[in-house]
């Protein structure tokens, strides 16, 4: 992670906030999954977030009797706490840590499609991509098309793939993909060729630290530049 992100920049954001004077409060929910110890090590020990802002970090075999799915149905504890207006950034990770949900202040919900597009639109602010360049962007077929527009603006390779992370892996193996995501809350890059929830949260914090913009402002900027894109899941 040290070779991918500027930890000192994120640490400074958390300590001094967007205005350089007040703390930027983050709230991370590990949902009693496997990421708990890593959340505490990275966000507390390395980045200085208070331990009380890292919730449900003790892994449990039954996930505390809840469903460890980071979405608006099952991550209600995080959503309700974010709505209190104390924290500026929230993230939840699923049981094995490969999926993530991102929230802004007052519970501002970021769709997985918009999350992918915001990161893509600001990739050049992340040290890893400054070194490797942008080989391409991709999304799964059900995912809304915001990232398509970003790829067109950046003039980089773009691909729409069938549902299934293995299709992203094929593109990475071919050297044609740097960042990808799916509407089921999975986001990842070619740093490990897999979905990575903690990586996604750190990517967001990196962008916030460099732009000095809130989660809501970054998403609204995306909408203004590329329009709003939607997906709908039927059950």
mmCIF file of C-alpha atoms in Angstrom, residues 9-231:
data_model
loop_
_atom_site.group_PDB
_atom_site.id
_atom_site.type_symbol
_atom_site.label_atom_id
_atom_site.label_comp_id
_atom_site.label_asym_id
_atom_site.label_seq_id
_atom_site.Cartn_x
_atom_site.Cartn_y
_atom_site.Cartn_z
ATOM 1 C CA UNK A 9 -1.085 13.040 2.422
ATOM 2 C CA UNK A 10 -3.982 10.938 3.736
ATOM 3 C CA UNK A 11 -2.640 11.180 7.286
ATOM 4 C CA UNK A 12 -2.530 14.965 6.968
ATOM 5 C CA UNK A 13 -6.105 15.009 5.641
ATOM 6 C CA UNK A 14 -7.399 13.025 8.608
ATOM 7 C CA UNK A 15 -5.492 15.194 11.082
ATOM 8 C CA UNK A 16 -6.218 18.630 9.603
ATOM 9 C CA UNK A 17 -9.268 18.233 7.371
ATOM 10 C CA UNK A 18 -10.156 19.918 4.105
ATOM 11 C CA UNK A 19 -9.578 23.389 5.545
ATOM 12 C CA UNK A 20 -6.267 22.519 7.200
ATOM 13 C CA UNK A 21 -7.657 23.353 10.615
ATOM 14 C CA UNK A 22 -10.210 20.721 11.678
ATOM 15 C CA UNK A 23 -10.099 16.919 11.733
ATOM 16 C CA UNK A 24 -11.505 14.949 8.793
ATOM 17 C CA UNK A 25 -13.509 12.221 10.483
ATOM 18 C CA UNK A 26 -13.757 8.857 8.755
ATOM 19 C CA UNK A 27 -15.973 5.946 9.795
ATOM 20 C CA UNK A 28 -15.003 2.456 8.666
ATOM 21 C CA UNK A 29 -17.242 -0.595 9.176
ATOM 22 C CA UNK A 30 -15.512 -3.978 8.819
ATOM 23 C CA UNK A 31 -18.845 -5.752 9.448
ATOM 24 C CA UNK A 32 -17.101 -8.377 11.640
ATOM 25 C CA UNK A 33 -15.315 -9.670 8.549
ATOM 26 C CA UNK A 34 -11.736 -10.500 7.663
ATOM 27 C CA UNK A 35 -10.675 -6.887 7.094
ATOM 28 C CA UNK A 36 -11.029 -5.871 10.770
ATOM 29 C CA UNK A 37 -7.363 -6.228 11.835
ATOM 30 C CA UNK A 38 -6.191 -4.611 8.597
ATOM 31 C CA UNK A 39 -8.613 -1.723 9.072
ATOM 32 C CA UNK A 40 -7.195 -1.058 12.529
ATOM 33 C CA UNK A 41 -3.599 -1.344 11.358
ATOM 34 C CA UNK A 42 -3.987 0.868 8.303
ATOM 35 C CA UNK A 43 -6.553 3.466 9.324
ATOM 36 C CA UNK A 44 -5.570 3.798 12.997
ATOM 37 C CA UNK A 45 -1.895 2.917 13.356
ATOM 38 C CA UNK A 46 -0.753 4.215 9.973
ATOM 39 C CA UNK A 47 -3.214 7.032 9.238
ATOM 40 C CA UNK A 48 -4.201 8.216 12.710
ATOM 41 C CA UNK A 49 -7.964 7.706 12.686
ATOM 42 C CA UNK A 50 -9.403 7.216 16.192
ATOM 43 C CA UNK A 51 -10.163 3.607 17.101
ATOM 44 C CA UNK A 52 -13.744 4.527 17.965
ATOM 45 C CA UNK A 53 -14.252 5.454 14.307
ATOM 46 C CA UNK A 54 -13.413 1.902 13.206
ATOM 47 C CA UNK A 55 -16.422 -0.250 14.011
ATOM 48 C CA UNK A 56 -17.118 -3.994 14.062
ATOM 49 C CA UNK A 57 -13.444 -4.780 13.501
ATOM 50 C CA UNK A 58 -13.387 -8.055 15.448
ATOM 51 C CA UNK A 59 -13.827 -10.923 12.961
ATOM 52 C CA UNK A 60 -16.601 -13.326 13.982
ATOM 53 C CA UNK A 61 -17.482 -16.666 12.371
ATOM 54 C CA UNK A 62 -21.155 -15.669 12.154
ATOM 55 C CA UNK A 63 -20.419 -11.974 11.446
ATOM 56 C CA UNK A 64 -22.263 -11.052 14.626
ATOM 57 C CA UNK A 65 -25.505 -12.531 13.346
ATOM 58 C CA UNK A 66 -25.712 -10.037 10.487
ATOM 59 C CA UNK A 67 -25.244 -10.317 6.732
ATOM 60 C CA UNK A 68 -21.829 -8.787 5.860
ATOM 61 C CA UNK A 69 -22.937 -7.146 2.642
ATOM 62 C CA UNK A 70 -21.857 -3.499 2.150
ATOM 63 C CA UNK A 71 -25.002 -1.986 0.705
ATOM 64 C CA UNK A 72 -27.965 0.107 1.776
ATOM 65 C CA UNK A 73 -29.903 -2.941 2.936
ATOM 66 C CA UNK A 74 -27.364 -4.508 5.280
ATOM 67 C CA UNK A 75 -24.888 -1.740 6.201
ATOM 68 C CA UNK A 76 -27.547 0.273 8.005
ATOM 69 C CA UNK A 77 -25.385 0.812 11.108
ATOM 70 C CA UNK A 78 -22.851 2.762 9.063
ATOM 71 C CA UNK A 79 -25.540 4.673 7.196
ATOM 72 C CA UNK A 80 -27.336 5.778 10.366
ATOM 73 C CA UNK A 81 -24.087 6.871 12.025
ATOM 74 C CA UNK A 82 -23.077 8.843 8.931
ATOM 75 C CA UNK A 83 -26.447 10.601 8.918
ATOM 76 C CA UNK A 84 -25.601 12.062 12.332
ATOM 77 C CA UNK A 85 -23.300 14.505 10.529
ATOM 78 C CA UNK A 86 -20.190 13.892 12.633
ATOM 79 C CA UNK A 87 -18.142 12.042 10.020
ATOM 80 C CA UNK A 88 -17.095 13.194 6.563
ATOM 81 C CA UNK A 89 -16.309 9.850 4.909
ATOM 82 C CA UNK A 90 -17.642 6.356 5.460
ATOM 83 C CA UNK A 91 -16.794 2.946 4.055
ATOM 84 C CA UNK A 92 -18.029 -0.590 4.680
ATOM 85 C CA UNK A 93 -16.405 -3.841 3.568
ATOM 86 C CA UNK A 94 -17.934 -7.276 3.122
ATOM 87 C CA UNK A 95 -16.903 -10.497 4.861
ATOM 88 C CA UNK A 96 -13.794 -11.184 2.793
ATOM 89 C CA UNK A 97 -13.027 -7.546 2.040
ATOM 90 C CA UNK A 98 -13.349 -7.546 -1.726
ATOM 91 C CA UNK A 99 -16.455 -5.329 -1.934
ATOM 92 C CA UNK A 100 -17.041 -1.846 -0.556
ATOM 93 C CA UNK A 101 -19.633 0.867 -0.071
ATOM 94 C CA UNK A 102 -18.658 4.545 0.045
ATOM 95 C CA UNK A 103 -20.615 7.278 1.847
ATOM 96 C CA UNK A 104 -20.107 10.997 2.259
ATOM 97 C CA UNK A 105 -21.099 13.351 5.034
ATOM 98 C CA UNK A 106 -24.724 13.190 6.219
ATOM 99 C CA UNK A 107 -25.020 9.729 4.660
ATOM 100 C CA UNK A 108 -24.481 10.804 1.030
ATOM 101 C CA UNK A 109 -24.596 7.505 -0.869
ATOM 102 C CA UNK A 110 -22.192 6.860 -3.738
ATOM 103 C CA UNK A 111 -23.377 4.244 -6.209
ATOM 104 C CA UNK A 112 -20.772 1.645 -7.205
ATOM 105 C CA UNK A 113 -20.887 3.007 -10.757
ATOM 106 C CA UNK A 114 -20.199 6.573 -9.637
ATOM 107 C CA UNK A 115 -17.505 5.406 -7.223
ATOM 108 C CA UNK A 116 -15.636 3.715 -10.062
ATOM 109 C CA UNK A 117 -16.018 6.773 -12.289
ATOM 110 C CA UNK A 118 -14.827 9.239 -9.632
ATOM 111 C CA UNK A 119 -11.681 7.197 -9.003
ATOM 112 C CA UNK A 120 -11.118 6.862 -12.759
ATOM 113 C CA UNK A 121 -11.585 10.589 -13.289
ATOM 114 C CA UNK A 122 -8.889 11.300 -10.692
ATOM 115 C CA UNK A 123 -6.464 8.424 -11.288
ATOM 116 C CA UNK A 124 -3.579 10.760 -12.047
ATOM 117 C CA UNK A 125 -3.679 11.959 -8.430
ATOM 118 C CA UNK A 126 -2.791 8.466 -7.140
ATOM 119 C CA UNK A 127 0.974 7.695 -7.027
ATOM 120 C CA UNK A 128 0.600 4.143 -8.361
ATOM 121 C CA UNK A 129 -1.032 5.320 -11.576
ATOM 122 C CA UNK A 130 1.450 8.165 -11.903
ATOM 123 C CA UNK A 131 4.133 5.481 -12.174
ATOM 124 C CA UNK A 132 2.297 2.881 -14.257
ATOM 125 C CA UNK A 133 0.129 5.092 -16.427
ATOM 126 C CA UNK A 134 -3.467 4.274 -17.328
ATOM 127 C CA UNK A 135 -3.676 1.154 -19.467
ATOM 128 C CA UNK A 136 -7.447 1.093 -19.668
ATOM 129 C CA UNK A 137 -10.783 1.140 -17.830
ATOM 130 C CA UNK A 138 -13.562 -1.433 -17.721
ATOM 131 C CA UNK A 139 -16.911 -2.234 -16.139
ATOM 132 C CA UNK A 140 -19.270 -5.186 -16.052
ATOM 133 C CA UNK A 141 -22.292 -5.123 -18.344
ATOM 134 C CA UNK A 142 -24.895 -4.293 -15.617
ATOM 135 C CA UNK A 143 -22.810 -1.370 -14.304
ATOM 136 C CA UNK A 144 -23.921 2.145 -15.283
ATOM 137 C CA UNK A 145 -21.914 3.826 -18.018
ATOM 138 C CA UNK A 146 -20.305 6.793 -16.258
ATOM 139 C CA UNK A 147 -16.830 5.290 -16.549
ATOM 140 C CA UNK A 148 -17.350 4.933 -20.324
ATOM 141 C CA UNK A 149 -17.482 8.716 -20.572
ATOM 142 C CA UNK A 150 -14.406 9.106 -18.386
ATOM 143 C CA UNK A 151 -12.452 6.688 -20.572
ATOM 144 C CA UNK A 152 -13.457 8.631 -23.678
ATOM 145 C CA UNK A 153 -12.244 11.887 -22.161
ATOM 146 C CA UNK A 154 -8.951 10.353 -21.039
ATOM 147 C CA UNK A 155 -8.581 8.644 -24.440
ATOM 148 C CA UNK A 156 -7.731 5.287 -22.918
ATOM 149 C CA UNK A 157 -8.862 1.748 -23.673
ATOM 150 C CA UNK A 158 -12.355 0.889 -22.450
ATOM 151 C CA UNK A 159 -14.117 -2.462 -22.226
ATOM 152 C CA UNK A 160 -17.538 -3.705 -21.153
ATOM 153 C CA UNK A 161 -17.304 -7.300 -19.956
ATOM 154 C CA UNK A 162 -19.818 -9.984 -18.909
ATOM 155 C CA UNK A 163 -20.502 -10.381 -15.204
ATOM 156 C CA UNK A 164 -17.576 -12.155 -13.543
ATOM 157 C CA UNK A 165 -14.262 -10.794 -12.295
ATOM 158 C CA UNK A 166 -12.290 -13.297 -14.387
ATOM 159 C CA UNK A 167 -13.056 -11.233 -17.483
ATOM 160 C CA UNK A 168 -11.271 -8.243 -15.954
ATOM 161 C CA UNK A 169 -8.312 -10.505 -15.192
ATOM 162 C CA UNK A 170 -7.982 -11.427 -18.850
ATOM 163 C CA UNK A 171 -7.690 -7.750 -19.786
ATOM 164 C CA UNK A 172 -5.123 -7.129 -17.056
ATOM 165 C CA UNK A 173 -3.063 -10.085 -18.256
ATOM 166 C CA UNK A 174 -3.101 -8.521 -21.712
ATOM 167 C CA UNK A 175 -1.846 -5.190 -20.320
ATOM 168 C CA UNK A 176 -5.037 -3.394 -21.326
ATOM 169 C CA UNK A 177 -6.621 -2.583 -17.956
ATOM 170 C CA UNK A 178 -5.674 -0.554 -14.875
ATOM 171 C CA UNK A 179 -9.003 0.039 -13.089
ATOM 172 C CA UNK A 180 -12.362 -1.721 -13.158
ATOM 173 C CA UNK A 181 -15.565 -2.217 -11.221
ATOM 174 C CA UNK A 182 -19.026 -3.737 -11.062
ATOM 175 C CA UNK A 183 -22.437 -2.680 -9.782
ATOM 176 C CA UNK A 184 -22.267 -5.286 -7.011
ATOM 177 C CA UNK A 185 -19.892 -2.985 -5.094
ATOM 178 C CA UNK A 186 -16.610 -4.437 -6.362
ATOM 179 C CA UNK A 187 -13.738 -2.124 -7.326
ATOM 180 C CA UNK A 188 -10.171 -3.078 -8.122
ATOM 181 C CA UNK A 189 -7.023 -2.346 -10.064
ATOM 182 C CA UNK A 190 -4.135 -4.240 -11.567
ATOM 183 C CA UNK A 191 -2.098 -3.956 -8.362
ATOM 184 C CA UNK A 192 -3.396 -7.416 -7.363
ATOM 185 C CA UNK A 193 -5.889 -8.172 -10.169
ATOM 186 C CA UNK A 194 -8.750 -8.559 -7.667
ATOM 187 C CA UNK A 195 -11.513 -6.577 -6.015
ATOM 188 C CA UNK A 196 -10.140 -4.814 -2.941
ATOM 189 C CA UNK A 197 -12.390 -2.841 -0.588
ATOM 190 C CA UNK A 198 -9.630 -1.269 1.491
ATOM 191 C CA UNK A 199 -7.844 -0.215 -1.701
ATOM 192 C CA UNK A 200 -11.021 1.524 -2.902
ATOM 193 C CA UNK A 201 -11.406 3.448 0.370
ATOM 194 C CA UNK A 202 -7.760 4.536 0.250
ATOM 195 C CA UNK A 203 -8.187 5.597 -3.373
ATOM 196 C CA UNK A 204 -11.106 7.810 -2.360
ATOM 197 C CA UNK A 205 -9.174 9.310 0.538
ATOM 198 C CA UNK A 206 -6.231 9.983 -1.778
ATOM 199 C CA UNK A 207 -8.463 11.884 -4.185
ATOM 200 C CA UNK A 208 -10.085 13.846 -1.357
ATOM 201 C CA UNK A 209 -6.675 14.713 0.099
ATOM 202 C CA UNK A 210 -5.382 16.027 -3.228
ATOM 203 C CA UNK A 211 -8.504 17.868 -4.406
ATOM 204 C CA UNK A 212 -9.644 19.144 -0.999
ATOM 205 C CA UNK A 213 -13.199 18.305 -2.037
ATOM 206 C CA UNK A 214 -15.851 16.389 -0.110
ATOM 207 C CA UNK A 215 -17.342 13.106 -1.284
ATOM 208 C CA UNK A 216 -20.529 14.867 -2.382
ATOM 209 C CA UNK A 217 -18.592 17.565 -4.243
ATOM 210 C CA UNK A 218 -16.565 14.975 -6.160
ATOM 211 C CA UNK A 219 -19.690 13.087 -7.211
ATOM 212 C CA UNK A 220 -21.525 16.283 -8.141
ATOM 213 C CA UNK A 221 -18.530 17.370 -10.243
ATOM 214 C CA UNK A 222 -18.754 14.018 -12.026
ATOM 215 C CA UNK A 223 -22.452 14.555 -12.753
ATOM 216 C CA UNK A 224 -21.844 18.082 -14.059
ATOM 217 C CA UNK A 225 -19.119 16.947 -16.442
ATOM 218 C CA UNK A 226 -20.500 13.624 -17.655
ATOM 219 C CA UNK A 227 -24.184 13.591 -16.714
ATOM 220 C CA UNK A 228 -25.842 11.105 -14.352
ATOM 221 C CA UNK A 229 -25.834 7.409 -15.128
ATOM 222 C CA UNK A 230 -28.031 4.758 -13.533
ATOM 223 C CA UNK A 231 -28.401 1.027 -13.205
#
